[in-house]
Amino acid sequence: KRTNALLGDLEALAGASRMHSVPVHVEVDPTSQCNLRCPMCHQSKLAMGRFRLGAADLDVLIDRLPYVDSLMIAGLGEPLLSPQLEPLLVQAARFGCRTHVFTNGQLIHRRLGALDARG
């Protein structure tokens, strides 16, 4: 992780047009699906397409987690609706990533097991 962070700093200082390091802080949007329609949210005002983080996308992300310091799981929808949440959290814990889940909190009681990445 430290070597990757130093490489990222060097690439940025050198003005590299193509980075070989992995970002040390990553935000993942696992789904655009949401269980609410809050008036202040962009979901209520825009016609958002529907997407979900697929298994292939998850595999690519997991391959990069050894280099990531912090992972924010948030996005255009409610991350607790994503079936990929639990495997992502388990792998983030495995690689020692500080993980934050940005949620509206309505489904926490149903997903406590997924949120406890220790199993």
N, CA, C and O atoms as a MOPAC input file, in Angstrom:
PM7 MOZYME 1SCF
protein

 N      0.82900 1    -1.18900 1     0.00000 1
 C      0.00000 1     0.00000 1     0.00000 1
 C      0.87200 1     1.25000 1     0.00000 1
 O      0.61700 1     2.20800 1    -0.73000 1
 N      1.90200 1     1.21700 1     0.83200 1
 C      2.77000 1     2.39200 1     0.91600 1
 C      3.50200 1     2.64200 1    -0.40500 1
 O      3.61600 1     3.78600 1    -0.84700 1
 N      3.99000 1     1.58800 1    -1.02300 1
 C      4.69400 1     1.72600 1    -2.29700 1
 C      3.76000 1     2.26500 1    -3.36800 1
 O      4.14400 1     3.13200 1    -4.15200 1
 N      2.54300 1     1.75900 1    -3.40200 1
 C      1.55500 1     2.24100 1    -4.35600 1
 C      1.26500 1     3.72400 1    -4.13700 1
 O      1.17900 1     4.48600 1    -5.10000 1
 N      1.11400 1     4.14100 1    -2.87400 1
 C      0.84200 1     5.55200 1    -2.57100 1
 C      2.00600 1     6.43500 1    -3.01200 1
 O      1.79700 1     7.51200 1    -3.56900 1
 N      3.23400 1     5.97700 1    -2.76100 1
 C      4.41100 1     6.75200 1    -3.17800 1
 C      4.49500 1     6.83700 1    -4.70100 1
 O      4.81600 1     7.89300 1    -5.24700 1
 N      4.21300 1     5.75000 1    -5.37400 1
 C      4.20100 1     5.75800 1    -6.83800 1
 C      3.16300 1     6.74400 1    -7.35600 1
 O      3.43600 1     7.49100 1    -8.29600 1
 N      1.97500 1     6.75500 1    -6.75200 1
 C      0.93400 1     7.69600 1    -7.15700 1
 C      1.38300 1     9.13800 1    -6.98300 1
 O      1.14200 1     9.97700 1    -7.85100 1
 N      2.03600 1     9.42600 1    -5.86100 1
 C      2.55100 1    10.78400 1    -5.62900 1
 C      3.58800 1    11.15900 1    -6.68100 1
 O      3.55300 1    12.26500 1    -7.22200 1
 N      4.50900 1    10.24500 1    -6.97200 1
 C      5.54400 1    10.51700 1    -7.97800 1
 C      4.93400 1    10.72800 1    -9.36600 1
 O      5.34500 1    11.62800 1   -10.09800 1
 N      3.96600 1     9.90800 1    -9.71800 1
 C      3.31400 1    10.05800 1   -11.02300 1
 C      2.60000 1    11.40200 1   -11.12700 1
 O      2.64900 1    12.05900 1   -12.16700 1
 N      1.94200 1    11.80400 1   -10.05400 1
 C      1.24200 1    13.09200 1   -10.05100 1
 C      2.23800 1    14.24700 1   -10.16900 1
 O      2.02300 1    15.17800 1   -10.94500 1
 N      3.31900 1    14.18500 1    -9.40400 1
 C      4.33300 1    15.23600 1    -9.46000 1
 C      5.00600 1    15.32000 1   -10.83200 1
 O      5.36100 1    16.40300 1   -11.29700 1
 N      5.17400 1    14.17200 1   -11.46400 1
 C      5.80600 1    14.13900 1   -12.78300 1
 C      4.83200 1    14.53000 1   -13.89200 1
 O      5.23600 1    14.69200 1   -15.04300 1
 N      3.55900 1    14.68100 1   -13.55300 1
 C      2.55500 1    15.03600 1   -14.56200 1
 C      2.26300 1    13.90400 1   -15.52300 1
 O      1.97400 1    14.13600 1   -16.69700 1
 N      2.33800 1    12.69200 1   -15.03500 1
 C      2.10200 1    11.52300 1   -15.89100 1
 C      0.71300 1    11.57700 1   -16.50700 1
 O     -0.27000 1    11.86700 1   -15.82500 1
 N      0.64300 1    11.29700 1   -17.79600 1
 C     -0.65700 1    11.28100 1   -18.47200 1
 C     -1.35700 1     9.93000 1   -18.29500 1
 O     -2.57200 1     9.82700 1   -18.46000 1
 N     -0.59100 1     8.91400 1   -17.96300 1
 C     -1.16100 1     7.59000 1   -17.68700 1
 C     -0.58600 1     7.10600 1   -16.36100 1
 O      0.62800 1     6.99300 1   -16.19400 1
 N     -1.47900 1     6.82500 1   -15.43200 1
 C     -1.06000 1     6.39900 1   -14.10000 1
 C     -0.97400 1     4.88000 1   -14.04600 1
 O     -1.81900 1     4.17500 1   -14.59900 1
 N      0.05900 1     4.38900 1   -13.37400 1
 C      0.22000 1     2.94700 1   -13.16900 1
 C     -0.13500 1     2.55700 1   -11.73100 1
 O     -0.34500 1     1.38100 1   -11.43400 1
 N     -0.20000 1     3.53900 1   -10.85600 1
 C     -0.59100 1     3.27400 1    -9.47300 1
 C     -2.10500 1     3.14600 1    -9.39400 1
 O     -2.83000 1     3.53300 1   -10.31100 1
 N     -2.55400 1     2.60500 1    -8.29600 1
 C     -3.99000 1     2.46800 1    -8.02200 1
 C     -4.36300 1     3.58500 1    -7.05300 1
 O     -3.61600 1     3.84600 1    -6.11000 1
 N     -5.50400 1     4.25400 1    -7.26100 1
 C     -5.89900 1     5.30100 1    -6.30400 1
 C     -5.97500 1     4.71500 1    -4.88200 1
 O     -6.47400 1     3.60700 1    -4.68800 1
 N     -5.47900 1     5.46800 1    -3.90100 1
 C     -5.46700 1     4.96200 1    -2.53000 1
 C     -6.81900 1     5.14800 1    -1.84600 1
 O     -7.10400 1     4.48700 1    -0.84800 1
 N     -7.64500 1     6.03400 1    -2.37200 1
 C     -8.99800 1     6.26100 1    -1.86200 1
 C     -9.96200 1     6.00300 1    -3.02300 1
 O     -9.88800 1     6.65600 1    -4.06400 1
 N    -10.85700 1     5.05000 1    -2.82800 1
 C    -11.75300 1     4.63100 1    -3.89900 1
 C    -13.19500 1     4.75100 1    -3.43000 1
 O    -13.52700 1     4.39100 1    -2.30100 1
 N    -14.05000 1     5.26500 1    -4.31800 1
 C    -15.48900 1     5.26600 1    -4.05600 1
 C    -16.15100 1     4.33400 1    -5.05800 1
 O    -15.90500 1     4.41900 1    -6.26100 1
 N    -16.98700 1     3.45300 1    -4.55100 1
 C    -17.67800 1     2.47200 1    -5.37600 1
 C    -19.17400 1     2.73100 1    -5.28200 1
 O    -19.72100 1     2.93800 1    -4.19900 1
 N    -19.81400 1     2.71500 1    -6.42500 1
 C    -21.26900 1     2.84000 1    -6.50200 1
 C    -21.80700 1     1.46800 1    -6.90400 1
 O    -21.85600 1     1.16200 1    -8.09500 1
 N    -22.21300 1     0.63300 1    -5.94100 1
 C    -22.60100 1    -0.73400 1    -6.29600 1
 C    -23.94900 1    -0.86700 1    -6.99100 1
 O    -24.21500 1    -1.88600 1    -7.62900 1
 N    -24.80700 1     0.14700 1    -6.87600 1
 C    -26.11800 1     0.07300 1    -7.52000 1
 C    -26.70900 1     1.47100 1    -7.66400 1
 O    -26.37300 1     2.38300 1    -6.91000 1
 N    -27.58100 1     1.61900 1    -8.63100 1
 C    -28.33800 1     2.87100 1    -8.74400 1
 C    -29.74700 1     2.70900 1    -8.18100 1
 O    -30.52000 1     3.66600 1    -8.13400 1
 N    -30.07100 1     1.49600 1    -7.75700 1
 C    -31.38400 1     1.22100 1    -7.18200 1
 C    -31.48800 1     1.86000 1    -5.79800 1
 O    -30.53600 1     1.81400 1    -5.01900 1
 N    -32.63500 1     2.45100 1    -5.49300 1
 C    -32.84800 1     3.05800 1    -4.18100 1
 C    -34.24000 1     2.70700 1    -3.67400 1
 O    -35.17000 1     2.49900 1    -4.45300 1
 N    -34.36100 1     2.64800 1    -2.36600 1
 C    -35.63600 1     2.31500 1    -1.74500 1
 C    -36.42000 1     3.55200 1    -1.32600 1
 O    -37.52800 1     3.42500 1    -0.80400 1
 N    -35.87900 1     4.72900 1    -1.53900 1
 C    -36.55700 1     5.98200 1    -1.19800 1
 C    -36.57800 1     6.91600 1    -2.40200 1
 O    -35.88800 1     6.67900 1    -3.39300 1
 N    -37.36000 1     7.95700 1    -2.31100 1
 C    -37.38500 1     9.02200 1    -3.30800 1
 C    -37.37600 1    10.35200 1    -2.56700 1
 O    -38.39200 1    11.04500 1    -2.50400 1
 N    -36.23600 1    10.69700 1    -2.01400 1
 C    -36.09800 1    11.92000 1    -1.22100 1
 C    -36.14400 1    13.14500 1    -2.12700 1
 O    -35.52000 1    13.14400 1    -3.18700 1
 N    -36.87000 1    14.19000 1    -1.73200 1
 C    -37.02300 1    15.36000 1    -2.60500 1
 C    -35.70900 1    16.08200 1    -2.89500 1
 O    -35.59300 1    16.74000 1    -3.92900 1
 N    -34.71800 1    15.97800 1    -2.01200 1
 C    -33.46400 1    16.68400 1    -2.23500 1
 C    -32.45600 1    15.87100 1    -3.03900 1
 O    -31.38700 1    16.37700 1    -3.38200 1
 N    -32.78100 1    14.63100 1    -3.34100 1
 C    -31.83400 1    13.73400 1    -4.00000 1
 C    -31.93100 1    13.83000 1    -5.52400 1
 O    -33.00900 1    14.04200 1    -6.08000 1
 N    -30.79200 1    13.67300 1    -6.17900 1
 C    -30.75100 1    13.67800 1    -7.64500 1
 C    -31.57900 1    12.53800 1    -8.24100 1
 O    -32.05200 1    12.65400 1    -9.37200 1
 N    -31.76000 1    11.45200 1    -7.51100 1
 C    -32.58100 1    10.33600 1    -7.99100 1
 C    -34.02400 1    10.78000 1    -8.23600 1
 O    -34.68600 1    10.27000 1    -9.14000 1
 N    -34.51200 1    11.73000 1    -7.43200 1
 C    -35.89900 1    12.18200 1    -7.55800 1
 C    -36.09000 1    13.13800 1    -8.72300 1
 O    -37.21000 1    13.31200 1    -9.20400 1
 N    -35.00600 1    13.76200 1    -9.18300 1
 C    -35.10900 1    14.81200 1   -10.19200 1
 C    -34.66600 1    14.38500 1   -11.58100 1
 O    -35.07200 1    14.98500 1   -12.57700 1
 N    -33.84000 1    13.35600 1   -11.65300 1
 C    -33.27800 1    12.93800 1   -12.93100 1
 C    -33.72600 1    11.53000 1   -13.28700 1
 O    -34.00100 1    10.70900 1   -12.41100 1
 N    -33.79200 1    11.26800 1   -14.56700 1
 C    -34.07900 1     9.90500 1   -15.02600 1
 C    -32.76400 1     9.13600 1   -15.00500 1
 O    -31.98500 1     9.18100 1   -15.95800 1
 N    -32.53500 1     8.43800 1   -13.91300 1
 C    -31.28900 1     7.70000 1   -13.74400 1
 C    -31.42900 1     6.32300 1   -14.37500 1
 O    -32.45100 1     5.65800 1   -14.20900 1
 N    -30.41100 1     5.90400 1   -15.08900 1
 C    -30.40000 1     4.54700 1   -15.60500 1
 C    -30.21300 1     3.56700 1   -14.46100 1
 O    -29.77300 1     3.95500 1   -13.37900 1
 N    -30.53400 1     2.33300 1   -14.67800 1
 C    -30.36000 1     1.31000 1   -13.64900 1
 C    -29.06800 1     0.55200 1   -13.90500 1
 O    -28.80900 1     0.11900 1   -15.02700 1
 N    -28.27600 1     0.39500 1   -12.88600 1
 C    -27.06900 1    -0.41100 1   -13.00100 1
 C    -26.79100 1    -1.08300 1   -11.67800 1
 O    -27.27000 1    -0.65400 1   -10.62800 1
 N    -26.01100 1    -2.14300 1   -11.74400 1
 C    -25.51300 1    -2.86900 1   -10.57600 1
 C    -24.07900 1    -3.26900 1   -10.85500 1
 O    -23.71600 1    -3.57600 1   -11.99100 1
 N    -23.28500 1    -3.26400 1    -9.83400 1
 C    -21.91600 1    -3.76000 1    -9.92700 1
 C    -21.99500 1    -5.25500 1   -10.21200 1
 O    -22.55100 1    -6.01100 1    -9.41500 1
 N    -21.45200 1    -5.67700 1   -11.32300 1
 C    -21.50100 1    -7.08300 1   -11.70600 1
 C    -20.35300 1    -7.88400 1   -11.11600 1
 O    -19.42300 1    -7.32100 1   -10.53900 1
 N    -20.42300 1    -9.18700 1   -11.26300 1
 C    -19.39000 1   -10.07800 1   -10.71300 1
 C    -18.03100 1    -9.79100 1   -11.33500 1
 O    -17.02300 1    -9.80700 1   -10.63000 1
 N    -17.97900 1    -9.53200 1   -12.63400 1
 C    -16.69700 1    -9.24100 1   -13.29700 1
 C    -16.11700 1    -7.92700 1   -12.78100 1
 O    -14.91200 1    -7.82200 1   -12.55300 1
 N    -16.98500 1    -6.91600 1   -12.59800 1
 C    -16.53000 1    -5.63100 1   -12.04900 1
 C    -16.01400 1    -5.81000 1   -10.62700 1
 O    -15.00700 1    -5.21500 1   -10.24300 1
 N    -16.70400 1    -6.62800 1    -9.85600 1
 C    -16.28800 1    -6.90000 1    -8.48000 1
 C    -14.90900 1    -7.56900 1    -8.45200 1
 O    -14.07200 1    -7.23400 1    -7.61400 1
 N    -14.68000 1    -8.50100 1    -9.35400 1
 C    -13.37900 1    -9.17500 1    -9.42200 1
 C    -12.25400 1    -8.18200 1    -9.71500 1
 O    -11.18700 1    -8.25400 1    -9.10500 1
 N    -12.48900 1    -7.26200 1   -10.63900 1
 C    -11.48100 1    -6.24600 1   -10.97300 1
 C    -11.20700 1    -5.37500 1    -9.75000 1
 O    -10.05300 1    -5.07800 1    -9.43900 1
 N    -12.25200 1    -4.97500 1    -9.07100 1
 C    -12.10300 1    -4.14100 1    -7.87600 1
 C    -11.34000 1    -4.88300 1    -6.77700 1
 O    -10.45100 1    -4.30700 1    -6.14900 1
 N    -11.67000 1    -6.12900 1    -6.54200 1
 C    -10.99800 1    -6.92600 1    -5.50700 1
 C     -9.51000 1    -7.05900 1    -5.80900 1
 O     -8.68800 1    -7.04000 1    -4.89200 1
 N     -9.15700 1    -7.19300 1    -7.08500 1
 C     -7.74000 1    -7.28400 1    -7.46500 1
 C     -6.95800 1    -6.02900 1    -7.08900 1
 O     -5.74000 1    -6.08700 1    -6.92000 1
 N     -7.64800 1    -4.89200 1    -6.95500 1
 C     -6.97400 1    -3.63800 1    -6.62900 1
 C     -6.99100 1    -3.30500 1    -5.13100 1
 O     -6.26800 1    -2.41600 1    -4.68200 1
 N     -7.80900 1    -4.01300 1    -4.37300 1
 C     -7.93800 1    -3.70900 1    -2.94700 1
 C     -6.64200 1    -3.82300 1    -2.14200 1
 O     -6.50200 1    -3.09900 1    -1.15600 1
 N     -5.68300 1    -4.68700 1    -2.50000 1
 C     -4.44100 1    -4.71600 1    -1.72600 1
 C     -3.68800 1    -3.37500 1    -1.73200 1
 O     -2.83700 1    -3.14000 1    -0.87400 1
 N     -3.99600 1    -2.50800 1    -2.68300 1
 C     -3.31200 1    -1.21600 1    -2.81800 1
 C     -4.12500 1    -0.04100 1    -2.28700 1
 O     -3.63500 1     1.08700 1    -2.25200 1
 N     -5.35300 1    -0.29600 1    -1.87800 1
 C     -6.29200 1     0.75600 1    -1.48000 1
 C     -6.26400 1     0.93700 1     0.03600 1
 O     -6.31300 1    -0.03600 1     0.78700 1
 N     -6.18500 1     2.20000 1     0.47800 1
 C     -6.23000 1     2.50000 1     1.91400 1
 C     -7.66300 1     2.61800 1     2.41600 1
 O     -8.01000 1     2.05400 1     3.45400 1
 N     -8.49900 1     3.35400 1     1.67400 1
 C     -9.87300 1     3.54000 1     2.13500 1
 C    -10.85000 1     3.35300 1     0.98500 1
 O    -10.58500 1     3.71500 1    -0.16100 1
 N    -11.97900 1     2.77800 1     1.33600 1
 C    -13.01500 1     2.45100 1     0.36800 1
 C    -14.33100 1     3.04300 1     0.84500 1
 O    -14.81200 1     2.70700 1     1.92700 1
 N    -14.91800 1     3.93000 1     0.03400 1
 C    -16.23200 1     4.50400 1     0.33100 1
 C    -17.24200 1     3.79000 1    -0.56300 1
 O    -17.13200 1     3.81800 1    -1.78800 1
 N    -18.21700 1     3.15700 1     0.05900 1
 C    -19.28000 1     2.47500 1    -0.68300 1
 C    -20.50200 1     3.36400 1    -0.55200 1
 O    -21.09800 1     3.47600 1     0.51900 1
 N    -20.86100 1     3.98900 1    -1.65100 1
 C    -21.93100 1     4.98800 1    -1.63400 1
 C    -22.66900 1     4.92200 1    -2.95300 1
 O    -23.06600 1     3.84900 1    -3.40700 1
 N    -22.84500 1     6.07000 1    -3.55500 1
 C    -23.30300 1     6.08600 1    -4.92100 1
 C    -24.63100 1     6.70500 1    -5.21800 1
 O    -25.20700 1     7.45900 1    -4.43500 1
 N    -25.09000 1     6.34600 1    -6.39400 1
 C    -26.33000 1     6.89300 1    -6.93100 1
 C    -27.55600 1     6.21900 1    -6.33400 1
 O    -28.67200 1     6.71200 1    -6.49400 1
 N    -27.36500 1     5.12000 1    -5.66000 1
 C    -28.47500 1     4.38800 1    -5.06500 1
 C    -28.14600 1     3.99400 1    -3.63900 1
 O    -27.21000 1     4.52100 1    -3.03800 1
 N    -28.91400 1     3.07200 1    -3.10600 1
 C    -28.73300 1     2.58800 1    -1.73700 1
 C    -27.83200 1     1.35800 1    -1.75900 1
 O    -28.25100 1     0.31200 1    -2.25500 1
 N    -26.60000 1     1.44900 1    -1.23300 1
 C    -25.67700 1     0.32500 1    -1.31500 1
 C    -26.14500 1    -0.92900 1    -0.59200 1
 O    -25.70400 1    -2.02900 1    -0.92500 1
 N    -27.02800 1    -0.78900 1     0.38900 1
 C    -27.51800 1    -1.97300 1     1.10600 1
 C    -28.44300 1    -2.82700 1     0.23300 1
 O    -28.79600 1    -3.93900 1     0.62400 1
 N    -28.83600 1    -2.33100 1    -0.93300 1
 C    -29.64300 1    -3.11100 1    -1.87200 1
 C    -28.77600 1    -3.96000 1    -2.79800 1
 O    -29.30000 1    -4.79100 1    -3.53900 1
 N    -27.48200 1    -3.76600 1    -2.76700 1
 C    -26.58700 1    -4.47600 1    -3.67900 1
 C    -26.25400 1    -5.87000 1    -3.17400 1
 O    -25.85300 1    -6.02900 1    -2.02100 1
 N    -26.41400 1    -6.88400 1    -4.02300 1
 C    -26.00900 1    -8.22900 1    -3.63100 1
 C    -24.48400 1    -8.37100 1    -3.54500 1
 O    -23.98600 1    -9.34000 1    -2.97200 1
 N    -23.75200 1    -7.42800 1    -4.10100 1
 C    -22.29600 1    -7.48000 1    -4.08000 1
 C    -21.71100 1    -6.84300 1    -2.82200 1
 O    -20.49400 1    -6.86000 1    -2.64000 1
 N    -22.54600 1    -6.28400 1    -1.95400 1
 C    -22.04400 1    -5.58400 1    -0.78100 1
 C    -21.24800 1    -6.49300 1     0.14200 1
 O    -20.12900 1    -6.15400 1     0.52600 1
 N    -21.80100 1    -7.62600 1     0.49700 1
 C    -21.11600 1    -8.50700 1     1.45500 1
 C    -19.77400 1    -9.01100 1     0.93800 1
 O    -18.78400 1    -8.92300 1     1.66400 1
 N    -19.69300 1    -9.53900 1    -0.29600 1
 C    -18.37600 1    -9.97400 1    -0.76400 1
 C    -17.36700 1    -8.82700 1    -0.84400 1
 O    -16.17900 1    -9.02400 1    -0.58900 1
 N    -17.83300 1    -7.65100 1    -1.19100 1
 C    -16.94100 1    -6.49400 1    -1.24700 1
 C    -16.41700 1    -6.13700 1     0.14000 1
 O    -15.22300 1    -5.88500 1     0.30500 1
 N    -17.29700 1    -6.11300 1     1.13400 1
 C    -16.86800 1    -5.79700 1     2.49800 1
 C    -15.92300 1    -6.85200 1     3.06800 1
 O    -14.96500 1    -6.51400 1     3.76300 1
 N    -16.18300 1    -8.10800 1     2.78200 1
 C    -15.31600 1    -9.18800 1     3.26700 1
 C    -13.91600 1    -9.02900 1     2.68700 1
 O    -12.92700 1    -9.14700 1     3.40900 1
 N    -13.82900 1    -8.76500 1     1.40100 1
 C    -12.52300 1    -8.61700 1     0.75700 1
 C    -11.81400 1    -7.33700 1     1.21000 1
 O    -10.59500 1    -7.33200 1     1.37900 1
 N    -12.56100 1    -6.26700 1     1.40400 1
 C    -11.95500 1    -5.01800 1     1.90300 1
 C    -11.36000 1    -5.24100 1     3.28600 1
 O    -10.27100 1    -4.74400 1     3.57400 1
 N    -12.05000 1    -5.97400 1     4.14200 1
 C    -11.52600 1    -6.27900 1     5.47500 1
 C    -10.29000 1    -7.17400 1     5.36400 1
 O     -9.31900 1    -6.99600 1     6.09900 1
 N    -10.33500 1    -8.11500 1     4.45800 1
 C     -9.19300 1    -9.02100 1     4.25100 1
 C     -7.92100 1    -8.25300 1     3.91500 1
 O     -6.83200 1    -8.61900 1     4.35600 1
 N     -8.06400 1    -7.17700 1     3.12500 1
 C     -6.90700 1    -6.40300 1     2.70000 1
 C     -6.65500 1    -5.17200 1     3.56900 1
 O     -5.81700 1    -4.33600 1     3.23100 1
 N     -7.36800 1    -5.05900 1     4.67800 1
 C     -7.12200 1    -3.97700 1     5.62200 1
 C     -7.53100 1    -2.60100 1     5.14200 1
 O     -6.92400 1    -1.60500 1     5.53700 1
 N     -8.53800 1    -2.52500 1     4.30700 1
 C     -9.02700 1    -1.23200 1     3.83000 1
 C     -9.95800 1    -0.62000 1     4.88000 1
 O    -10.82900 1    -1.30100 1     5.42100 1
 N     -9.76500 1     0.65900 1     5.15800 1
 C    -10.74700 1     1.36900 1     5.97900 1
 C    -11.97700 1     1.54400 1     5.09000 1
 O    -11.88300 1     2.09400 1     3.99200 1
 N    -13.11900 1     1.07800 1     5.56400 1
 C    -14.31700 1     1.04900 1     4.73000 1
 C    -15.42400 1     1.87400 1     5.35300 1
 O    -15.66900 1     1.81300 1     6.55800 1
 N    -16.08900 1     2.65000 1     4.50500 1
 C    -17.21400 1     3.48600 1     4.92100 1
 C    -18.38100 1     3.16000 1     4.00200 1
 O    -18.21700 1     3.06100 1     2.78600 1
 N    -19.55700 1     2.99600 1     4.59000 1
 C    -20.76200 1     2.75300 1     3.80200 1
 C    -21.69200 1     3.93700 1     4.02000 1
 O    -22.10300 1     4.22000 1     5.14500 1
 N    -22.01600 1     4.62100 1     2.93600 1
 C    -22.91500 1     5.76800 1     2.97000 1
 C    -24.29800 1     5.26100 1     2.60900 1
 O    -24.55000 1     4.88400 1     1.46400 1
 N    -25.19600 1     5.25200 1     3.58600 1
 C    -26.51000 1     4.64600 1     3.41400 1
 C    -27.59400 1     5.54600 1     3.99000 1
 O    -27.31700 1     6.40500 1     4.82700 1
 N    -28.82900 1     5.34600 1     3.54000 1
 C    -29.94100 1     6.08300 1     4.14500 1
 C    -30.40200 1     5.41900 1     5.43800 1
 O    -31.24000 1     5.97100 1     6.15100 1
 N    -29.87000 1     4.25400 1     5.74400 1
 C    -30.09800 1     3.59200 1     7.02500 1
 C    -31.37900 1     2.79400 1     7.15100 1
 O    -31.60100 1     2.15100 1     8.17600 1
 N    -32.22200 1     2.81800 1     6.14100 1
 C    -33.51700 1     2.15400 1     6.23900 1
 C    -33.42900 1     0.62300 1     6.25400 1
 O    -34.35000 1    -0.04400 1     6.72600 1
 N    -32.34400 1     0.07300 1     5.74800 1
 C    -32.24200 1    -1.38500 1     5.62500 1
 C    -31.17900 1    -1.99300 1     6.53600 1
 O    -30.87400 1    -3.18000 1     6.42000 1
 N    -30.62100 1    -1.20400 1     7.42700 1
 C    -29.53300 1    -1.70200 1     8.27400 1
 C    -29.95600 1    -2.93600 1     9.06100 1
 O    -29.18100 1    -3.88600 1     9.18200 1
 N    -31.16500 1    -2.93600 1     9.59200 1
 C    -31.61900 1    -4.08200 1    10.38300 1
 C    -31.64000 1    -5.37800 1     9.57200 1
 O    -31.51300 1    -6.46200 1    10.14000 1
 N    -31.79900 1    -5.27500 1     8.25000 1
 C    -31.82200 1    -6.46100 1     7.39700 1
 C    -30.43600 1    -6.88900 1     6.93000 1
 O    -30.23700 1    -8.04000 1     6.54000 1
 N    -29.47300 1    -5.96000 1     6.96900 1
 C    -28.16400 1    -6.24100 1     6.39100 1
 C    -27.03600 1    -6.21100 1     7.41300 1
 O    -25.87400 1    -6.05800 1     7.03500 1
 N    -27.35200 1    -6.35400 1     8.70400 1
 C    -26.31400 1    -6.32900 1     9.72200 1
 C    -25.23800 1    -7.38700 1     9.48600 1
 O    -24.05600 1    -7.13500 1     9.72200 1
 N    -25.63600 1    -8.55200 1     9.02700 1
 C    -24.66700 1    -9.60600 1     8.74100 1
 C    -23.69200 1    -9.20200 1     7.65700 1
 O    -22.50100 1    -9.49700 1     7.75500 1
 N    -24.17500 1    -8.53200 1     6.62500 1
 C    -23.30300 1    -8.07300 1     5.55200 1
 C    -22.36700 1    -6.98700 1     6.02800 1
 O    -21.22200 1    -6.91600 1     5.58100 1
 N    -22.83500 1    -6.13800 1     6.93000 1
 C    -22.02300 1    -5.03600 1     7.40700 1
 C    -20.94400 1    -5.48100 1     8.37900 1
 O    -19.98800 1    -4.74200 1     8.61300 1
 N    -21.07600 1    -6.67800 1     8.95200 1
 C    -20.05300 1    -7.21400 1     9.82200 1
 C    -19.12900 1    -8.08600 1     8.98400 1
 O    -19.33600 1    -9.29300 1     8.86400 1
 N    -18.11300 1    -7.46500 1     8.40900 1
 C    -17.22900 1    -8.14700 1     7.46400 1
 C    -16.37600 1    -9.23000 1     8.12200 1
 O    -15.69800 1    -9.99000 1     7.43000 1
 N    -16.40300 1    -9.30400 1     9.43700 1
 C    -15.63500 1   -10.35800 1    10.11600 1
 C    -16.30800 1   -11.70100 1     9.97900 1
 O    -15.70900 1   -12.72800 1    10.29700 1
 N    -17.57400 1   -11.71600 1     9.50000 1
 C    -18.27100 1   -12.97500 1     9.30100 1
 C    -19.05900 1   -13.28900 1    10.48000 1
 O    -19.73100 1   -14.32000 1    10.51800 1

